[in-house]
């Protein structure tokens, strides 16, 4: 087994491996090589550089990649209240992948990161941080349940599950858009790949808001295929009156008119209300995703 540090000069070999491990993972979108490299080394989140210190290593055998890890020290963090904090001392294992039969590779790669964090006196370590995923993955950073053996390795090293979500996909072309014509939406630009949508009634009262993300802008793909529903919310005064579904139908109609086919979304595993909403509206469960956290004594 060879452990090799990866940079922009030798990253090409990792791209094929990335595409291989991403098969059947709903948020491993079809991305260009340029978008992959940019996401790996120069990634940003809402205009902020994600990592101030960024390490990437591969495990290689017989000239083939058998696993890889990305870890580092981020430039910001989210508080419990969801606010951005920059005076922080945390570490992030952004990616860790290897073959299920090769726990030795997983342990070797994970050991690199834990040694790094120990040398830098970092005690709080996040793995598969929910908001620090690759931009070419829509910033979806959690680990899919297909890789439960990686979660098991993290558990053996003292990590615990931090958050669990369910990932959903809706084939918008298959959805019937039947609803009373008593509301409308307005759309505003947030940045080059996101938009905010606000639901109004016929008296121009705001009833809800949502945000969507254009995946093709993040992956640089020529295919206009997927839009990600970042969130959707309805004013409590109209909850239970079908306005959530009406709002969603407006969003779907808007996305279809722009040439997109699939609407992706996710929600917390313990949010039963949201899960029922998505299933009722034609979304299909595409698996559980998880993030992890450990606080170590150094």
Coordinates of C-alpha atoms in Angstrom, one line a residue:
X1 CA 0.0 0.0 0.0
X2 CA 1.3 3.4 -1.0
X3 CA 0.0 6.6 0.7
X4 CA 0.5 9.6 -1.7
X5 CA -0.4 13.2 -1.1
X6 CA -2.6 14.6 -3.8
X7 CA -2.3 18.1 -5.3
X8 CA -3.5 19.8 -8.6
X9 CA -0.6 18.2 -10.5
X10 CA -1.5 14.6 -9.8
X11 CA -5.2 14.7 -9.0
X12 CA -6.3 13.2 -12.3
X13 CA -6.0 9.7 -11.0
X14 CA -8.5 10.5 -8.2
X15 CA -11.2 11.7 -10.5
X16 CA -11.9 8.2 -11.9
X17 CA -12.1 6.8 -8.4
X18 CA -14.5 9.6 -7.4
X19 CA -16.8 8.7 -10.2
X20 CA -16.6 5.0 -9.3
X21 CA -17.5 5.4 -5.6
X22 CA -20.3 7.8 -6.5
X23 CA -22.3 5.3 -8.5
X24 CA -25.8 5.0 -7.0
X25 CA -25.2 7.8 -4.5
X26 CA -27.9 10.4 -5.3
X27 CA -25.9 13.5 -4.5
X28 CA -22.7 12.4 -6.4
X29 CA -23.8 14.3 -9.5
X30 CA -22.3 14.1 -12.9
X31 CA -19.5 16.6 -12.7
X32 CA -16.8 17.9 -15.0
X33 CA -13.1 17.3 -14.1
X34 CA -12.6 21.1 -13.7
X35 CA -15.5 21.4 -11.3
X36 CA -14.2 18.4 -9.3
X37 CA -10.7 19.8 -8.9
X38 CA -12.1 23.3 -8.0
X39 CA -14.4 21.7 -5.4
X40 CA -11.5 19.6 -3.9
X41 CA -8.9 22.4 -3.6
X42 CA -10.5 25.8 -3.9
X43 CA -14.0 25.3 -2.6
X44 CA -16.2 28.0 -1.1
X45 CA -19.5 28.1 0.7
X46 CA -21.7 31.2 0.2
X47 CA -18.6 33.1 -0.8
X48 CA -16.4 31.9 2.1
X49 CA -13.3 29.8 1.5
X50 CA -14.0 26.5 3.3
X51 CA -10.5 25.4 4.3
X52 CA -7.6 27.3 5.5
X53 CA -5.6 24.1 5.7
X54 CA -6.5 21.3 3.3
X55 CA -5.0 17.9 3.0
X56 CA -5.8 15.1 0.4
X57 CA -4.2 11.7 0.4
X58 CA -4.8 8.5 -1.6
X59 CA -4.0 4.9 -1.0
X60 CA -2.7 3.3 -4.1
X61 CA -2.0 -0.3 -5.1
X62 CA -1.0 -1.7 -8.5
X63 CA -1.3 1.8 -10.0
X64 CA -5.0 2.0 -8.8
X65 CA -6.6 4.2 -6.2
X66 CA -8.0 2.0 -3.4
X67 CA -9.1 4.8 -1.0
X68 CA -8.7 8.5 -0.3
X69 CA -9.2 11.0 2.5
X70 CA -9.6 14.8 2.6
X71 CA -9.3 16.6 5.9
X72 CA -8.2 20.0 7.2
X73 CA -9.0 23.1 9.3
X74 CA -12.0 25.1 8.2
X75 CA -12.2 28.9 8.1
X76 CA -15.7 28.9 9.8
X77 CA -18.1 26.9 11.7
X78 CA -21.9 26.9 12.4
X79 CA -23.2 27.4 16.0
X80 CA -26.1 25.5 17.4
X81 CA -28.3 28.4 16.4
X82 CA -27.1 28.2 12.8
X83 CA -25.0 31.3 12.9
X84 CA -21.5 31.4 11.3
X85 CA -18.6 31.7 13.7
X86 CA -15.0 32.3 12.6
X87 CA -13.1 32.2 15.9
X88 CA -13.0 28.4 16.0
X89 CA -10.7 25.5 16.7
X90 CA -12.2 22.5 15.0
X91 CA -11.1 19.9 12.4
X92 CA -13.1 18.4 9.6
X93 CA -12.7 15.1 7.8
X94 CA -14.5 16.0 4.6
X95 CA -14.1 12.8 2.6
X96 CA -13.0 9.2 3.6
X97 CA -13.7 6.4 1.2
X98 CA -12.2 2.9 0.6
X99 CA -13.3 -0.6 -0.3
X100 CA -15.5 -2.3 2.3
X101 CA -13.1 -5.3 2.4
X102 CA -10.1 -3.1 3.1
X103 CA -10.4 -1.8 6.6
X104 CA -6.6 -1.6 6.7
X105 CA -6.8 1.2 4.1
X106 CA -9.5 3.0 6.0
X107 CA -7.5 2.9 9.3
X108 CA -4.3 4.1 7.6
X109 CA -6.0 7.0 6.0
X110 CA -8.1 7.9 9.1
X111 CA -4.9 7.7 11.2
X112 CA -3.3 10.4 9.0
X113 CA -6.0 12.9 9.9
X114 CA -6.1 12.0 13.6
X115 CA -2.3 12.5 13.8
X116 CA -2.6 15.8 12.0
X117 CA -5.3 17.1 14.4
X118 CA -3.4 15.9 17.4
X119 CA -0.3 17.8 16.2
X120 CA -2.4 20.9 15.8
X121 CA -4.1 20.5 19.2
X122 CA -7.5 20.2 17.7
X123 CA -9.9 18.3 20.0
X124 CA -13.3 18.7 18.2
X125 CA -13.4 16.8 14.9
X126 CA -16.3 16.6 12.5
X127 CA -16.5 13.9 9.9
X128 CA -18.7 14.4 6.8
X129 CA -19.7 17.8 8.0
X130 CA -23.2 18.5 6.7
X131 CA -22.5 22.0 5.1
X132 CA -18.9 21.4 4.0
X133 CA -19.5 18.9 1.3
X134 CA -18.0 19.3 -2.2
X135 CA -19.7 22.1 -4.3
X136 CA -19.9 19.6 -7.1
X137 CA -22.1 17.5 -4.7
X138 CA -24.3 20.5 -4.0
X139 CA -22.4 20.9 -0.7
X140 CA -24.1 17.8 0.6
X141 CA -21.4 16.5 3.0
X142 CA -23.0 13.6 4.8
X143 CA -22.0 10.0 4.4
X144 CA -24.6 7.8 2.6
X145 CA -25.8 4.6 4.3
X146 CA -24.2 2.6 1.4
X147 CA -20.9 3.3 3.2
X148 CA -22.1 2.1 6.7
X149 CA -18.7 0.3 7.1
X150 CA -17.0 3.7 7.1
X151 CA -19.3 4.9 9.8
X152 CA -18.5 1.8 11.8
X153 CA -14.8 2.6 11.5
X154 CA -15.4 6.2 12.7
X155 CA -17.4 4.8 15.7
X156 CA -14.5 2.5 16.6
X157 CA -12.3 5.6 16.7
X158 CA -14.6 7.4 19.1
X159 CA -16.9 9.3 16.7
X160 CA -20.7 9.4 17.3
X161 CA -23.5 10.3 14.9
X162 CA -24.1 14.0 14.9
X163 CA -27.0 14.3 12.4
X164 CA -29.1 11.9 10.3
X165 CA -31.1 12.9 7.3
X166 CA -33.2 11.2 4.6
X167 CA -32.4 12.1 1.0
X168 CA -35.4 12.4 -1.4
X169 CA -35.8 12.6 -5.1
X170 CA -39.0 13.6 -7.1
X171 CA -39.4 13.0 -10.8
X172 CA -41.2 16.3 -11.5
X173 CA -42.3 15.1 -15.0
X174 CA -44.4 12.4 -13.3
X175 CA -46.1 14.7 -10.8
X176 CA -49.7 15.9 -11.4
X177 CA -49.9 19.7 -10.7
X178 CA -53.5 20.0 -9.7
X179 CA -54.3 22.8 -7.2
X180 CA -56.6 25.8 -6.8
X181 CA -55.3 28.9 -8.5
X182 CA -55.4 31.1 -5.4
X183 CA -51.7 31.8 -5.0
X184 CA -48.5 32.8 -6.9
X185 CA -44.8 33.0 -6.5
X186 CA -42.1 35.6 -6.9
X187 CA -38.5 34.6 -7.6
X188 CA -35.3 36.5 -6.6
X189 CA -31.7 35.8 -7.3
X190 CA -29.4 35.0 -4.3
X191 CA -26.2 34.3 -6.2
X192 CA -25.2 32.5 -9.4
X193 CA -26.7 29.1 -8.5
X194 CA -29.4 29.8 -5.9
X195 CA -32.8 31.5 -6.0
X196 CA -35.4 32.4 -3.3
X197 CA -39.1 31.9 -4.0
X198 CA -41.8 33.5 -2.0
X199 CA -45.5 32.3 -2.0
X200 CA -48.2 35.0 -2.0
X201 CA -52.0 34.8 -1.9
X202 CA -54.1 36.8 -4.2
X203 CA -54.2 39.7 -1.7
X204 CA -50.3 39.8 -1.9
X205 CA -49.8 38.4 1.6
X206 CA -46.6 36.4 1.9
X207 CA -47.5 32.8 3.0
X208 CA -44.2 31.0 2.7
X209 CA -40.6 30.9 1.3
X210 CA -38.2 28.4 -0.2
X211 CA -34.8 28.2 -1.7
X212 CA -33.6 26.2 -4.7
X213 CA -30.1 25.4 -5.9
X214 CA -29.1 24.8 -9.6
X215 CA -26.9 21.7 -9.6
X216 CA -25.7 22.2 -13.2
X217 CA -24.1 25.5 -12.2
X218 CA -22.1 23.7 -9.5
X219 CA -21.0 20.7 -11.6
X220 CA -20.5 22.7 -14.8
X221 CA -22.6 20.0 -16.5
X222 CA -24.2 20.7 -19.9
X223 CA -27.3 18.8 -18.7
X224 CA -30.0 20.8 -17.1
X225 CA -31.3 17.9 -15.0
X226 CA -31.4 18.5 -11.3
X227 CA -32.6 21.2 -8.9
X228 CA -32.0 20.9 -5.2
X229 CA -34.7 22.2 -2.8
X230 CA -32.6 23.6 0.0
X231 CA -35.7 24.3 2.2
X232 CA -39.4 25.1 2.0
X233 CA -41.5 26.7 4.8
X234 CA -45.1 27.8 5.2
X235 CA -46.4 30.5 7.6
X236 CA -48.0 28.8 10.6
X237 CA -51.2 30.7 10.1
X238 CA -51.9 28.7 6.9
X239 CA -50.4 25.3 7.9
X240 CA -52.8 22.4 7.4
X241 CA -54.6 24.0 4.6
X242 CA -52.7 22.5 1.7
X243 CA -50.6 25.5 1.0
X244 CA -47.3 23.6 1.4
X245 CA -48.3 21.3 -1.5
X246 CA -49.6 24.3 -3.5
X247 CA -46.3 26.0 -3.0
X248 CA -44.3 22.9 -4.0
X249 CA -46.4 22.6 -7.1
X250 CA -45.6 26.2 -8.0
X251 CA -41.9 25.4 -7.6
X252 CA -42.1 22.3 -9.7
X253 CA -44.0 24.1 -12.4
X254 CA -41.3 26.8 -12.4
X255 CA -38.5 24.2 -12.5
X256 CA -40.1 22.2 -15.3
X257 CA -40.6 25.4 -17.4
X258 CA -36.8 26.0 -17.1
X259 CA -36.1 22.5 -18.5
X260 CA -35.3 20.5 -15.3
X261 CA -36.5 17.0 -14.6
X262 CA -35.6 16.0 -11.0
X263 CA -36.1 17.8 -7.7
X264 CA -33.8 16.7 -4.8
X265 CA -34.3 17.4 -1.1
X266 CA -33.5 16.0 2.3
X267 CA -34.8 16.4 5.8
X268 CA -33.8 15.3 9.3
X269 CA -34.5 11.6 10.2
X270 CA -36.5 12.7 13.2
X271 CA -38.7 15.2 11.2
X272 CA -41.6 13.0 10.6
X273 CA -43.8 15.8 9.5
X274 CA -41.5 16.8 6.6
X275 CA -41.0 13.1 5.7
X276 CA -44.8 12.7 5.3
X277 CA -44.9 15.8 3.2
X278 CA -42.3 14.7 0.8
X279 CA -43.7 11.2 0.4
X280 CA -47.2 12.5 0.0
X281 CA -46.0 14.7 -2.8
X282 CA -44.2 12.1 -4.9
X283 CA -40.7 12.1 -3.5
X284 CA -38.8 8.8 -3.2
X285 CA -36.6 7.9 -0.2
X286 CA -33.0 7.5 -1.5
X287 CA -31.4 6.5 1.8
X288 CA -30.1 7.9 5.1
X289 CA -27.1 10.2 5.3
X290 CA -25.0 10.9 8.5
X291 CA -22.5 13.3 9.9
X292 CA -20.2 12.4 12.8
X293 CA -18.4 14.2 15.7
X294 CA -15.8 13.3 18.3
X295 CA -14.2 15.4 21.1
X296 CA -10.8 14.0 21.9
X297 CA -8.6 14.4 24.9
X298 CA -5.1 15.5 23.8

